PDB file of C-alpha atoms in Angstrom:
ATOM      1  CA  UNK A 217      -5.607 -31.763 -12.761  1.00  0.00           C
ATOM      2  CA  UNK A 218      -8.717 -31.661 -14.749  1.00  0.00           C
ATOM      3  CA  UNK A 219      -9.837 -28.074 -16.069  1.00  0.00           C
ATOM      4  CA  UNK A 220     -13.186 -26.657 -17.427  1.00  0.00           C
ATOM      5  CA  UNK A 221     -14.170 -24.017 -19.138  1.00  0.00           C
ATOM      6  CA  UNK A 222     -17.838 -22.238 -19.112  1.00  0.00           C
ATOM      7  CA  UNK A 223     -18.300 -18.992 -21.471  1.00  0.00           C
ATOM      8  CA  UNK A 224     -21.642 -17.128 -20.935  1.00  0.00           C
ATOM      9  CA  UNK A 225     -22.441 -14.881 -24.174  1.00  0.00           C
ATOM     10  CA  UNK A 226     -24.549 -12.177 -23.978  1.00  0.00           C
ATOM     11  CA  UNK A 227     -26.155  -9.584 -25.732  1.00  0.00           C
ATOM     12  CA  UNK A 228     -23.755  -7.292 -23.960  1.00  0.00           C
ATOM     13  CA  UNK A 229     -20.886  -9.048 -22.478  1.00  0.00           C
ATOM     14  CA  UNK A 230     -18.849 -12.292 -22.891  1.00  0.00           C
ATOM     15  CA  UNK A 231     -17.629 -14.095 -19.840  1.00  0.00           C
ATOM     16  CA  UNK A 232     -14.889 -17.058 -19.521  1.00  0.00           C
ATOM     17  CA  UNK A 233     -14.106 -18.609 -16.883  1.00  0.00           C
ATOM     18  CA  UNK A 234     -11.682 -21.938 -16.013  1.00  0.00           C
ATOM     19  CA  UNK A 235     -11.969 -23.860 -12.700  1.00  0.00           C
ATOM     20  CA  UNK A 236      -9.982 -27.052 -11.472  1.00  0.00           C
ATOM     21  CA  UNK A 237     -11.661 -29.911  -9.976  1.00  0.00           C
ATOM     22  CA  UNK A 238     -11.115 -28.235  -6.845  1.00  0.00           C
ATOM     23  CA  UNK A 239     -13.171 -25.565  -7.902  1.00  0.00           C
ATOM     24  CA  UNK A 240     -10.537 -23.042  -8.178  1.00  0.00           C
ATOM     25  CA  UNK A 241     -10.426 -20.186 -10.901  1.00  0.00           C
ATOM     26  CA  UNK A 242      -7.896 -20.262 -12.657  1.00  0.00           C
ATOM     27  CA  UNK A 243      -8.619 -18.218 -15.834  1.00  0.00           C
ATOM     28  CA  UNK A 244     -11.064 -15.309 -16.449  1.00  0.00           C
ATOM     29  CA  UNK A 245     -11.678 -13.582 -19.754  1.00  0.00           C
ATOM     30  CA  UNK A 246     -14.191 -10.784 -20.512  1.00  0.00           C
ATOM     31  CA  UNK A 247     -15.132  -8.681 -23.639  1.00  0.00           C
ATOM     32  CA  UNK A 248     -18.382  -7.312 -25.762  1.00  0.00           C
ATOM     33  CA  UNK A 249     -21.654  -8.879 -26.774  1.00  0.00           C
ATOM     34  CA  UNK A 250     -21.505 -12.171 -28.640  1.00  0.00           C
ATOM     35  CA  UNK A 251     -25.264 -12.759 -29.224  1.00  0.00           C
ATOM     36  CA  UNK A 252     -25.139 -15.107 -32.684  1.00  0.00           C
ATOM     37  CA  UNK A 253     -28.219 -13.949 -33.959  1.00  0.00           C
ATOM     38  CA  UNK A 254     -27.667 -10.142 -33.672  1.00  0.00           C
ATOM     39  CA  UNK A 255     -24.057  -9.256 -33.348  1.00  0.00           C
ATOM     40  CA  UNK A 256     -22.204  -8.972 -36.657  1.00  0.00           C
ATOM     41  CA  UNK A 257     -19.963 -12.121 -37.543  1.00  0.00           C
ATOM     42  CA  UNK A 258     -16.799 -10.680 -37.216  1.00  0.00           C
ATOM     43  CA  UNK A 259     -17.241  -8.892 -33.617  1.00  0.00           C
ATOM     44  CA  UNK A 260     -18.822 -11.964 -32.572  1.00  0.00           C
ATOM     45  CA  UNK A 261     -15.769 -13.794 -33.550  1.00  0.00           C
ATOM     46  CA  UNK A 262     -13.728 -10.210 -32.516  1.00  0.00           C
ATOM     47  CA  UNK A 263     -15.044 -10.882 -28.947  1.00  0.00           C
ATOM     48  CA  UNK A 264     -14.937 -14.471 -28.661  1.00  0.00           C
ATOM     49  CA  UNK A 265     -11.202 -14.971 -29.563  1.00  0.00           C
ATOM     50  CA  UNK A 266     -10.449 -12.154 -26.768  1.00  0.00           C
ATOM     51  CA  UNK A 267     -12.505 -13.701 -24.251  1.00  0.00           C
ATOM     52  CA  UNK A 268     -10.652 -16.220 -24.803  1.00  0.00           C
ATOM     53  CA  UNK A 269      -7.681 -14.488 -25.063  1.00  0.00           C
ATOM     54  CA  UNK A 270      -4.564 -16.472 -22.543  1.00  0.00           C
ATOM     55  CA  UNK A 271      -7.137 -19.580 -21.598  1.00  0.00           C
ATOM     56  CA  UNK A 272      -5.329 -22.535 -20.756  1.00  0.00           C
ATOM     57  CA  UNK A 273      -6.367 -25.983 -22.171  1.00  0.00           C
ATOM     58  CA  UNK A 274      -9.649 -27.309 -20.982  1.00  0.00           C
ATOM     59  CA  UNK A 275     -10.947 -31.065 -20.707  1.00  0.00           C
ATOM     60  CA  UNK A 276     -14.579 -30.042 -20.887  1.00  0.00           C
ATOM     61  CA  UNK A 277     -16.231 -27.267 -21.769  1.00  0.00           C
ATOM     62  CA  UNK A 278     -19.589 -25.352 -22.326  1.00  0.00           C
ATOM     63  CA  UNK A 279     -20.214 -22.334 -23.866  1.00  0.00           C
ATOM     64  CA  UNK A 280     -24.245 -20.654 -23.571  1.00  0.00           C
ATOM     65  CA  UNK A 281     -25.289 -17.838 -25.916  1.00  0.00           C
ATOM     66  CA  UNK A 282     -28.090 -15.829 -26.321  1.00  0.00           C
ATOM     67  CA  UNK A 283     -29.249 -15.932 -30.001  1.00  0.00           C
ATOM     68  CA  UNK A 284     -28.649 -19.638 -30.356  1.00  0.00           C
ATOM     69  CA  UNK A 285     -32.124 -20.123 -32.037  1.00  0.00           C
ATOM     70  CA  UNK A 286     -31.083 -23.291 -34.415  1.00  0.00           C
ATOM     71  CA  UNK A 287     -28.542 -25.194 -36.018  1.00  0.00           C
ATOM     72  CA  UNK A 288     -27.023 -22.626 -38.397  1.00  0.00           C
ATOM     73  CA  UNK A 289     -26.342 -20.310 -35.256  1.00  0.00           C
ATOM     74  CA  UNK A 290     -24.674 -23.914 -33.578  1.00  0.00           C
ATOM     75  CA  UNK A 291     -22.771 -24.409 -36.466  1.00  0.00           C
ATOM     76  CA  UNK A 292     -21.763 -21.131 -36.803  1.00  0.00           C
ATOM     77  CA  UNK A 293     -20.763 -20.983 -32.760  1.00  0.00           C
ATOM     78  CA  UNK A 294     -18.790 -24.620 -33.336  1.00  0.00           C
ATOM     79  CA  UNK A 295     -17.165 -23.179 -35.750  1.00  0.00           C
ATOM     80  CA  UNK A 296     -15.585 -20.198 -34.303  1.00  0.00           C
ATOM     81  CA  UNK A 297     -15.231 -21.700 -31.070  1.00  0.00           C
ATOM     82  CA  UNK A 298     -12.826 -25.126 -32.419  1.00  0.00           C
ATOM     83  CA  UNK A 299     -10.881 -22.602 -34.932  1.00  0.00           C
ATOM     84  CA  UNK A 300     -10.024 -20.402 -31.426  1.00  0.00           C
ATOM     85  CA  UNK A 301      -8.579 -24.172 -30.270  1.00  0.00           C
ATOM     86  CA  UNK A 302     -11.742 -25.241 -27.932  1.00  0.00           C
ATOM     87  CA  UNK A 303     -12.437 -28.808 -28.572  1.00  0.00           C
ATOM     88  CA  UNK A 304     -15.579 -30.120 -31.185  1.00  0.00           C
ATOM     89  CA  UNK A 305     -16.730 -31.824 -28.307  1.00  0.00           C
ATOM     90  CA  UNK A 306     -17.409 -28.309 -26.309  1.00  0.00           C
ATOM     91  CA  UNK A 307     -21.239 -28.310 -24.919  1.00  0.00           C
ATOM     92  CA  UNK A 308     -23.674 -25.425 -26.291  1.00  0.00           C
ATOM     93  CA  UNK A 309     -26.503 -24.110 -24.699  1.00  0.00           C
ATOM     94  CA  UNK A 310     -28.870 -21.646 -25.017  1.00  0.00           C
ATOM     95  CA  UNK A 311     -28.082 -18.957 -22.451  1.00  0.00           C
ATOM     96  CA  UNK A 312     -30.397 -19.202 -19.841  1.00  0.00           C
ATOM     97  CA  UNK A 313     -29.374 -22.641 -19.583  1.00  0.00           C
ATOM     98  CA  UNK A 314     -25.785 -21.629 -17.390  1.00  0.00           C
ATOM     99  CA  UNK A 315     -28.196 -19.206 -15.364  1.00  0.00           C
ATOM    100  CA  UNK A 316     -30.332 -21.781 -14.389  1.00  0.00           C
ATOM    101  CA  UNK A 317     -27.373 -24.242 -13.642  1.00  0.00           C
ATOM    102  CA  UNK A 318     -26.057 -20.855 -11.132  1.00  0.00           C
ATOM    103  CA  UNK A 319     -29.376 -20.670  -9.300  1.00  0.00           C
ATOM    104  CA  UNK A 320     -30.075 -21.995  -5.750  1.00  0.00           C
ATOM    105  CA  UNK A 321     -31.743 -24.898  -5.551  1.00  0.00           C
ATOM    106  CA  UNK A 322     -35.411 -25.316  -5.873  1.00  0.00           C
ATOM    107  CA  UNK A 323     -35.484 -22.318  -7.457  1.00  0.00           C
ATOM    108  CA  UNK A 324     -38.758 -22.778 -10.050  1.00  0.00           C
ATOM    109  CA  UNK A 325     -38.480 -19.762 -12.092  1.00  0.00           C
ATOM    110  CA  UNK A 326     -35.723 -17.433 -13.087  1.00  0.00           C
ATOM    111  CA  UNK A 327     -36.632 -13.781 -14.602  1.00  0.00           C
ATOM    112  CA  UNK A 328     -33.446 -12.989 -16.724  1.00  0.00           C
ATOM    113  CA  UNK A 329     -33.281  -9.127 -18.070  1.00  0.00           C
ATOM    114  CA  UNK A 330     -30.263  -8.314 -19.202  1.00  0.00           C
ATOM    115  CA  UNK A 331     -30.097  -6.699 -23.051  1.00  0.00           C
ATOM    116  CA  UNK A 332     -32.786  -9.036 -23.710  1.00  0.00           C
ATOM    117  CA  UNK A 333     -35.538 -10.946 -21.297  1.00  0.00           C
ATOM    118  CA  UNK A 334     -37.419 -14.188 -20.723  1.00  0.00           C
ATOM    119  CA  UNK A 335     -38.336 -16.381 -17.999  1.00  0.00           C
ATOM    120  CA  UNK A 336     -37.172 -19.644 -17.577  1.00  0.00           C
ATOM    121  CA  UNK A 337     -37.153 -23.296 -15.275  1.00  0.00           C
ATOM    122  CA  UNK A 338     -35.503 -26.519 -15.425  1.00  0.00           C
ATOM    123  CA  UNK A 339     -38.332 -29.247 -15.167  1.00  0.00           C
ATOM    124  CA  UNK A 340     -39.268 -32.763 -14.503  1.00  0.00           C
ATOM    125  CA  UNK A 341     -36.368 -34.783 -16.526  1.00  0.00           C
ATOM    126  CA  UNK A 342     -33.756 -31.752 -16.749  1.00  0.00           C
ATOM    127  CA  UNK A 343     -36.325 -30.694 -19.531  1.00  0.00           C
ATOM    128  CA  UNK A 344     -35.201 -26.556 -19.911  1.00  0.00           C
ATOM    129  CA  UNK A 345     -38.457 -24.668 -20.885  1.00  0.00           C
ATOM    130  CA  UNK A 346     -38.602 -20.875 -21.253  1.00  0.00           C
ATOM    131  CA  UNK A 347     -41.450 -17.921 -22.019  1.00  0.00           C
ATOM    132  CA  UNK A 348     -40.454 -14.687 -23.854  1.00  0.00           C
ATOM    133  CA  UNK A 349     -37.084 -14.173 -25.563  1.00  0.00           C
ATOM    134  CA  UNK A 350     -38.596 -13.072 -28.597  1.00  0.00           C
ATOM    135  CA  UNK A 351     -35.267 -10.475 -29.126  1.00  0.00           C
ATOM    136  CA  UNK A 352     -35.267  -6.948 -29.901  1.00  0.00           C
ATOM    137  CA  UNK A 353     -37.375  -7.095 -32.651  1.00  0.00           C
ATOM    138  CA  UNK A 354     -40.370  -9.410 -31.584  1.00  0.00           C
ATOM    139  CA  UNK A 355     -40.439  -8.914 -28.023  1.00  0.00           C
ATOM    140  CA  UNK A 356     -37.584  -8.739 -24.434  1.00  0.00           C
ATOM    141  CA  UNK A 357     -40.662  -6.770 -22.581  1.00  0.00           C
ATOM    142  CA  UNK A 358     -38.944  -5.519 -19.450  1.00  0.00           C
ATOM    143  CA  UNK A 359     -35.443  -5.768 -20.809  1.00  0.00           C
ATOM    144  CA  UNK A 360     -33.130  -3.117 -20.754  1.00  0.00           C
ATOM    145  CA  UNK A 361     -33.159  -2.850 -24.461  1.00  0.00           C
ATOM    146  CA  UNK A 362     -36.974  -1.928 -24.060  1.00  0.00           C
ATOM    147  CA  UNK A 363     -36.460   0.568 -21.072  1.00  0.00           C
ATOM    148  CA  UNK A 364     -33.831   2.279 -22.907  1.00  0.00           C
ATOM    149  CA  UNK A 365     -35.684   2.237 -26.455  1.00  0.00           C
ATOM    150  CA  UNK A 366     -38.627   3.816 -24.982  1.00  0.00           C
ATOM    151  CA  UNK A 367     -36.515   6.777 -22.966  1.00  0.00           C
ATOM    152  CA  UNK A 368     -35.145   7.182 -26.213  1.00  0.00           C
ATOM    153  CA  UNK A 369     -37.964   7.390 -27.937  1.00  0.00           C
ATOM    154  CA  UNK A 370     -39.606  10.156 -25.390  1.00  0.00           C
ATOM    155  CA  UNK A 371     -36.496  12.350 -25.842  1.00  0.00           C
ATOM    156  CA  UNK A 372     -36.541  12.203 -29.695  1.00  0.00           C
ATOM    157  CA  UNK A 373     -40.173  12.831 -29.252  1.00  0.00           C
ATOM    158  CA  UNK A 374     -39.701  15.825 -27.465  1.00  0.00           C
ATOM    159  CA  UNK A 375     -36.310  16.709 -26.625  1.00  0.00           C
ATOM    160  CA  UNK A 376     -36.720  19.819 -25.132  1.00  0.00           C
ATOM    161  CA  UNK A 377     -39.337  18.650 -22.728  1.00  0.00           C
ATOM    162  CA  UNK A 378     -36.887  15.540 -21.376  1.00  0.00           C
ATOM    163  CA  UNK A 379     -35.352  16.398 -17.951  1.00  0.00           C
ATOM    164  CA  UNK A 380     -32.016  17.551 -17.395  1.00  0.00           C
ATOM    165  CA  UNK A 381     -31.012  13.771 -16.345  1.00  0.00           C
ATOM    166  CA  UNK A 382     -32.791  12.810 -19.043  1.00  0.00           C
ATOM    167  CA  UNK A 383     -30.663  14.949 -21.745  1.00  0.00           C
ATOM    168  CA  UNK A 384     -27.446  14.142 -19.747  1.00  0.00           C
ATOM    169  CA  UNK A 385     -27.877  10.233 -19.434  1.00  0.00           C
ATOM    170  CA  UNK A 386     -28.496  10.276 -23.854  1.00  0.00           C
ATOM    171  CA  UNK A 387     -25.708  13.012 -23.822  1.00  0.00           C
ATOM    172  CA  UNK A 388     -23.263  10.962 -22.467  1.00  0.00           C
ATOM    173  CA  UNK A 389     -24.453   7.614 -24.450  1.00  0.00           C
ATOM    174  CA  UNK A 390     -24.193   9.465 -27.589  1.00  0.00           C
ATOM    175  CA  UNK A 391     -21.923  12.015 -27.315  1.00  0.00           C
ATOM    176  CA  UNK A 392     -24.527  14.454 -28.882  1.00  0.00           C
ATOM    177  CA  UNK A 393     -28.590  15.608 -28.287  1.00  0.00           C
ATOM    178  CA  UNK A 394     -28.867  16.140 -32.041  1.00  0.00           C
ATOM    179  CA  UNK A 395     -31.513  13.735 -33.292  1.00  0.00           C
ATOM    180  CA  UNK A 396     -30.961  13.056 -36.440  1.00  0.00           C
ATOM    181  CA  UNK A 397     -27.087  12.311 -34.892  1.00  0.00           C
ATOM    182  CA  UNK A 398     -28.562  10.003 -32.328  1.00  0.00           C
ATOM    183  CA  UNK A 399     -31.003   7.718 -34.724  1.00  0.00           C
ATOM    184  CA  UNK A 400     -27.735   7.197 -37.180  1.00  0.00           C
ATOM    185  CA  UNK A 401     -25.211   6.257 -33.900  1.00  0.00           C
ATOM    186  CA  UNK A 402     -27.546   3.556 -32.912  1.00  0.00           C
ATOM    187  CA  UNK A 403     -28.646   2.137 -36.476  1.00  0.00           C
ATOM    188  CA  UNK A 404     -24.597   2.153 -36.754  1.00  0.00           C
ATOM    189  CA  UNK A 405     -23.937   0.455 -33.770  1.00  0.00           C
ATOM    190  CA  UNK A 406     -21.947  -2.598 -33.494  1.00  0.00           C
ATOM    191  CA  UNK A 407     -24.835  -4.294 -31.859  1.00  0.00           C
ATOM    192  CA  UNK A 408     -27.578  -1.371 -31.529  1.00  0.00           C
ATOM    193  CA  UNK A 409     -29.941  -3.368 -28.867  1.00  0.00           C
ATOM    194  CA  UNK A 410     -26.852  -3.398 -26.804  1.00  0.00           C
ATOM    195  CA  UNK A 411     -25.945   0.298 -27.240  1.00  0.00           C
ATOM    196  CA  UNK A 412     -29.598   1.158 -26.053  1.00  0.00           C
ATOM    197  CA  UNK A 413     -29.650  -1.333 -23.301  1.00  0.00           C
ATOM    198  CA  UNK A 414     -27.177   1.255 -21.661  1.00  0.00           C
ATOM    199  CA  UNK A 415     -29.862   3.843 -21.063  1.00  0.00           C
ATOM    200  CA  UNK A 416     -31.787   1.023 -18.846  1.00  0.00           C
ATOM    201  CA  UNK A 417     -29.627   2.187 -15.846  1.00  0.00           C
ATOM    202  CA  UNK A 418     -29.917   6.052 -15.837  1.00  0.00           C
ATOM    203  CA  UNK A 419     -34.315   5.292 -16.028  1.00  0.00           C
ATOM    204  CA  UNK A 420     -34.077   3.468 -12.866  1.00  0.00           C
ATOM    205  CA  UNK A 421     -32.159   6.179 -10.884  1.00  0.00           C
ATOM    206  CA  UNK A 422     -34.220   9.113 -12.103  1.00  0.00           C
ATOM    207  CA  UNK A 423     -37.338   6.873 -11.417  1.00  0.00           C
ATOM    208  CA  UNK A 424     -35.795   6.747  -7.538  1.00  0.00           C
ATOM    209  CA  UNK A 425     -35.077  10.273  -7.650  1.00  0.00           C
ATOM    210  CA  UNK A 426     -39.178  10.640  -8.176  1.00  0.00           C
ATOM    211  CA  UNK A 427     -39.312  12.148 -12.253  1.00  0.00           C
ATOM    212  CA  UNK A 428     -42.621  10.563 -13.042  1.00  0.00           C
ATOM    213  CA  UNK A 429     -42.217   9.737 -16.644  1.00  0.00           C
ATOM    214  CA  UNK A 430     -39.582   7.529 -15.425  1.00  0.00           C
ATOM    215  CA  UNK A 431     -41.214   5.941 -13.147  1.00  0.00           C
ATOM    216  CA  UNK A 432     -43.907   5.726 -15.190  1.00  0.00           C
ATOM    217  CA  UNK A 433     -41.762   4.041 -18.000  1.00  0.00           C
ATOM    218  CA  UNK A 434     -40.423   1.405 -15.184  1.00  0.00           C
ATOM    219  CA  UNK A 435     -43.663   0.345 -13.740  1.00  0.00           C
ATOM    220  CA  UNK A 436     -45.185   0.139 -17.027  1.00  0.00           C
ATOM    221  CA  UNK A 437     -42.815  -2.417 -18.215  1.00  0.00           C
ATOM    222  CA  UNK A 438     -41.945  -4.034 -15.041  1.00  0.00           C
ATOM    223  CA  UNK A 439     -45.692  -5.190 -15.221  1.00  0.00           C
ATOM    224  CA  UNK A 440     -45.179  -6.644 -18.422  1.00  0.00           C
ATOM    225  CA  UNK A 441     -41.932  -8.801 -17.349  1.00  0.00           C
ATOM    226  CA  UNK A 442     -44.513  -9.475 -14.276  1.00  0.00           C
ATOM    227  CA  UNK A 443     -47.411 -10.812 -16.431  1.00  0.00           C
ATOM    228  CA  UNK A 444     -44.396 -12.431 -18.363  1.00  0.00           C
ATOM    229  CA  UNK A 445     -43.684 -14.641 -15.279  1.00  0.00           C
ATOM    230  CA  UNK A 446     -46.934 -15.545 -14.589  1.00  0.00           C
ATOM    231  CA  UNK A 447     -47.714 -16.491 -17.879  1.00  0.00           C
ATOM    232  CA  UNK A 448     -44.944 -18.580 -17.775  1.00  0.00           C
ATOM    233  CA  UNK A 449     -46.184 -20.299 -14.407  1.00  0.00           C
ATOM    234  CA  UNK A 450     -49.375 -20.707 -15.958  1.00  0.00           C
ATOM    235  CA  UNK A 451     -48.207 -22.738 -18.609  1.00  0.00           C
ATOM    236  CA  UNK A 452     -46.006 -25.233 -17.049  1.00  0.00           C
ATOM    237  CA  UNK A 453     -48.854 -25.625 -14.066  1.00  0.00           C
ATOM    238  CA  UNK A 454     -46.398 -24.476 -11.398  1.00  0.00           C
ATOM    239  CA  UNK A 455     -48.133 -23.648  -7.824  1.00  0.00           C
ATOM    240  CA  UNK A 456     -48.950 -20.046  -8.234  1.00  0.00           C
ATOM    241  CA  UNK A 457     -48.093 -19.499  -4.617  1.00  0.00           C
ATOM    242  CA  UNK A 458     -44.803 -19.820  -3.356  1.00  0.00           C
ATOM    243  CA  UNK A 459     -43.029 -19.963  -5.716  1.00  0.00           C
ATOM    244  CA  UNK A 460     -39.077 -19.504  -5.019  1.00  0.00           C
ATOM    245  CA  UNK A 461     -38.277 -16.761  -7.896  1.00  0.00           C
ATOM    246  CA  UNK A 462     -34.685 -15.798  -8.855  1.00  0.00           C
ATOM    247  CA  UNK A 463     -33.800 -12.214 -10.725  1.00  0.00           C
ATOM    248  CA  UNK A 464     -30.936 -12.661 -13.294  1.00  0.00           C
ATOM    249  CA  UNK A 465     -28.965 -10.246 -15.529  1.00  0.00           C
ATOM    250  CA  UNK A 466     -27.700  -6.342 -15.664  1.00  0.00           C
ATOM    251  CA  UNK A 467     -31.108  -4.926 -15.298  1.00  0.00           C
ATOM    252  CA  UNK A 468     -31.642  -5.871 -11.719  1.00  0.00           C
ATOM    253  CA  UNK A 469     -28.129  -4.452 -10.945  1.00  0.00           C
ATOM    254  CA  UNK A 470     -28.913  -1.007 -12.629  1.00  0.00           C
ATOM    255  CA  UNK A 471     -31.288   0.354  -9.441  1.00  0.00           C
ATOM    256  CA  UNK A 472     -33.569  -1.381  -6.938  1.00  0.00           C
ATOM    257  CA  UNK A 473     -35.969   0.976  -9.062  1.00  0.00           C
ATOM    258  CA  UNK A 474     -36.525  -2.076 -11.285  1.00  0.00           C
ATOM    259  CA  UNK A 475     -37.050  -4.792  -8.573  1.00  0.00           C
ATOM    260  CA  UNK A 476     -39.058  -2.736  -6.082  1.00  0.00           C
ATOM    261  CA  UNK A 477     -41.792  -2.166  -9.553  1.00  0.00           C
ATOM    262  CA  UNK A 478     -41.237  -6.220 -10.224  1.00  0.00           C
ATOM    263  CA  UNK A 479     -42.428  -7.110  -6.856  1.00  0.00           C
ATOM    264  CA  UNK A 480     -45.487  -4.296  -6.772  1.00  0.00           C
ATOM    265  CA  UNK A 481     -46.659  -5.882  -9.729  1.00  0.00           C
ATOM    266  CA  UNK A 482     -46.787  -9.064  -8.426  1.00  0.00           C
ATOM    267  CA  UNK A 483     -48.357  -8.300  -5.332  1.00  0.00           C
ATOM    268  CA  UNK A 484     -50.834  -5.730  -6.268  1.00  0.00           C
ATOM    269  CA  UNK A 485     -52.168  -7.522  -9.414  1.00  0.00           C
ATOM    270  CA  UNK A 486     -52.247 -11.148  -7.927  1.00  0.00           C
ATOM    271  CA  UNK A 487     -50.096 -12.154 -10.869  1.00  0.00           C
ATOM    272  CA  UNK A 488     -48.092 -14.657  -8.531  1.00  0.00           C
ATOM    273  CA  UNK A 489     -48.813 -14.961  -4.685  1.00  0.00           C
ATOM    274  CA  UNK A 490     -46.626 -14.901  -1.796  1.00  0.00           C
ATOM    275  CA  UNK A 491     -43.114 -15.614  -3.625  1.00  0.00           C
ATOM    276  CA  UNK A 492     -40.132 -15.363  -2.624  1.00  0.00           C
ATOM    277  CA  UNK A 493     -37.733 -13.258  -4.993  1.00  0.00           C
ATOM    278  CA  UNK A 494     -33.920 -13.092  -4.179  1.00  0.00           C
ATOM    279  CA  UNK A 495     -31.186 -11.855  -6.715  1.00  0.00           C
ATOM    280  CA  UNK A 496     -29.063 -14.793  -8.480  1.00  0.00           C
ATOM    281  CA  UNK A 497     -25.809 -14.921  -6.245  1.00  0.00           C
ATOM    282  CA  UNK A 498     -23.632 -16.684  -8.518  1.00  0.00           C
ATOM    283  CA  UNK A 499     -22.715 -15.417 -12.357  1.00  0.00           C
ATOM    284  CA  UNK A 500     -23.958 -17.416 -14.946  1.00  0.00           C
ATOM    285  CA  UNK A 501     -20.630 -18.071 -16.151  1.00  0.00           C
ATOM    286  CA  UNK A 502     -20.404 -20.211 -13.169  1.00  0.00           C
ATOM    287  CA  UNK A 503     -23.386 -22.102 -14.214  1.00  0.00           C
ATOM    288  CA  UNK A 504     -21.726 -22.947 -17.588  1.00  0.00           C
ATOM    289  CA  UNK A 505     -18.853 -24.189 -15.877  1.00  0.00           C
ATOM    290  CA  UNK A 506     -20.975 -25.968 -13.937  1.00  0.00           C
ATOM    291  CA  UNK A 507     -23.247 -28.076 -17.230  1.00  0.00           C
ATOM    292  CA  UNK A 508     -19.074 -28.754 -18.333  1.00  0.00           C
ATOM    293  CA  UNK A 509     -18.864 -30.245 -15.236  1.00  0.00           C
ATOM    294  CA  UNK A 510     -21.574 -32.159 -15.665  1.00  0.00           C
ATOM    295  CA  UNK A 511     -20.905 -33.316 -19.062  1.00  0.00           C
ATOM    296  CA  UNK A 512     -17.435 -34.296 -18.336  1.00  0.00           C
ATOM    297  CA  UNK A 513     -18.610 -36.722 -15.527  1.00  0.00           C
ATOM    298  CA  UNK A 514     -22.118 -37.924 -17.830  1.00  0.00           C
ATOM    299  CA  UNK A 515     -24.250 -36.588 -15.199  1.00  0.00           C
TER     300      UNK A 515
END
């Protein structure tokens, strides 16, 4: 019985996952980020191989990563992935390709935040096209790398003015409210944008819980992952009403803190009318699985 193999590698998490023809799982791995452009080459490879770790043969598979910007990130990805016994012929995709394969269909836009953001559709011809996704560095507005930074960066601005959740969330993520300490455990991080990302979910509950510089910090870049969207729209001349939206990634799993200041911003600003926005039901492992699959049959 035929088997195939989808890995979705994030800036946080890797994800395997085998299913028969029948559709049946039949192997699941899991382990840290494995973003090629910004996790270091050997935890990459570290994370990879136990992801991996027990995974039958495969007759197809597909493996989507974040950070797959060109061909020395493919080459680099081939390479691990054949010398951990996956075949040459494996399929590799950006990332938001397998989420797009696990959304409903007609879905016409998909808002991924995880670590990292960007919006994203599948158009006329299969073509993928995506806005944002910039990274840590040159962009991920609305990402939980950028909610976290920012709390963060209000605490080391002013420590002793951060709220008792505040200091506790940091506390906890750090092991320490020194801030000298705190600046060298995240410039040491194995993958720092990754180690930040964590403070995305503690913003969202103390913005539910009412602490208005949290709330503040949510809506403020909720509206930019918002304008994001309808940027995107924009560009690819998609109707800007109705539009069947999907939410993506860790973020919108943190608190409804984050989706509740998504859909204000696109209702009170007119960025996009009357869509619909539902959460992505299946992984986006699934959706790699899925695109082997499809390249296993030559659809």
């Amino acid at each position: 019985m035929a088997r195939f193999l989808g890995l979705d590698c994030g800036g946080s998490t890797c994800r395997a996952l085998v299913l028969d023809e029948n559709g049946e799982a039949i192997f699941r791995g899991q382990s840290g980020a494995a973003n090629l452009s910004t996790t270091p080459p050997a935890a990459l490879r570290d994370h990879l191989k136990k992801a991996l770790e027990g995974c039958p043969p495969v007759d197809a598979a597909c493996a989507a990563f974040a950070g797959l910007l060109g061909s020395p990130e493919r080459e680099r990805a081939l390479e691990i992935l054949t010398s951990l016994g996956l075949p040459e012929s494996i399929r590799l995709e950006p990332d938001f390709a397998a989420t797009l394969a696990a959304c409903p269909e007609g879905t016409d836009l998909c808002v991924l935040a995880g670590t990292g953001s960007l919006v994203c559709s599948r158009i006329r011809g299969g073509t993928l096209e995506k806005t944002g996704g910039l990274g840590a560095l040159l962009g991920d507005d609305g990402s939980a790398f950028a909610i976290g930074r920012a709390a963060l960066r209000d605490f080391l601005d002013a420590p002793h003015s951060s709220s008792e959740a505040a200091r506790g969330a940091i506390e906890a993520l750090c092991e320490t409210l020194d801030p000298a300490e705190i600046v060298g455990k995240v410039y040491r991080a194995p993958s720092p944008a990754a180690f930040v990302a964590k403070l995305a979910a503690s913003v969202g509950l103390r913005a539910r819980n009412g602490e208005p510089d949290a709330f503040h910090l949510v809506e403020t870049q909720m509206t930019a992952l918002a304008e994001l969207a309808a940027q995107h729209a924009r560009r690819l001349g998609l109707e800007a009403k109705g539009l069947r939206i999907a939410l993506a990634g860790g973020l919108w799993q943190g608190s409804a803190a984050f989706r509740e200041a998504f859909l204000r911003a696109l209702e009170a600003r007119g960025k996009i009318e009357g869509a619909s926005v539902e959460h992505l039901k299946r992984p986006p492992v699934e959706g790699a699985v899925k695109l082997a699959m499809e390249t296993a049959y030559g659809n």
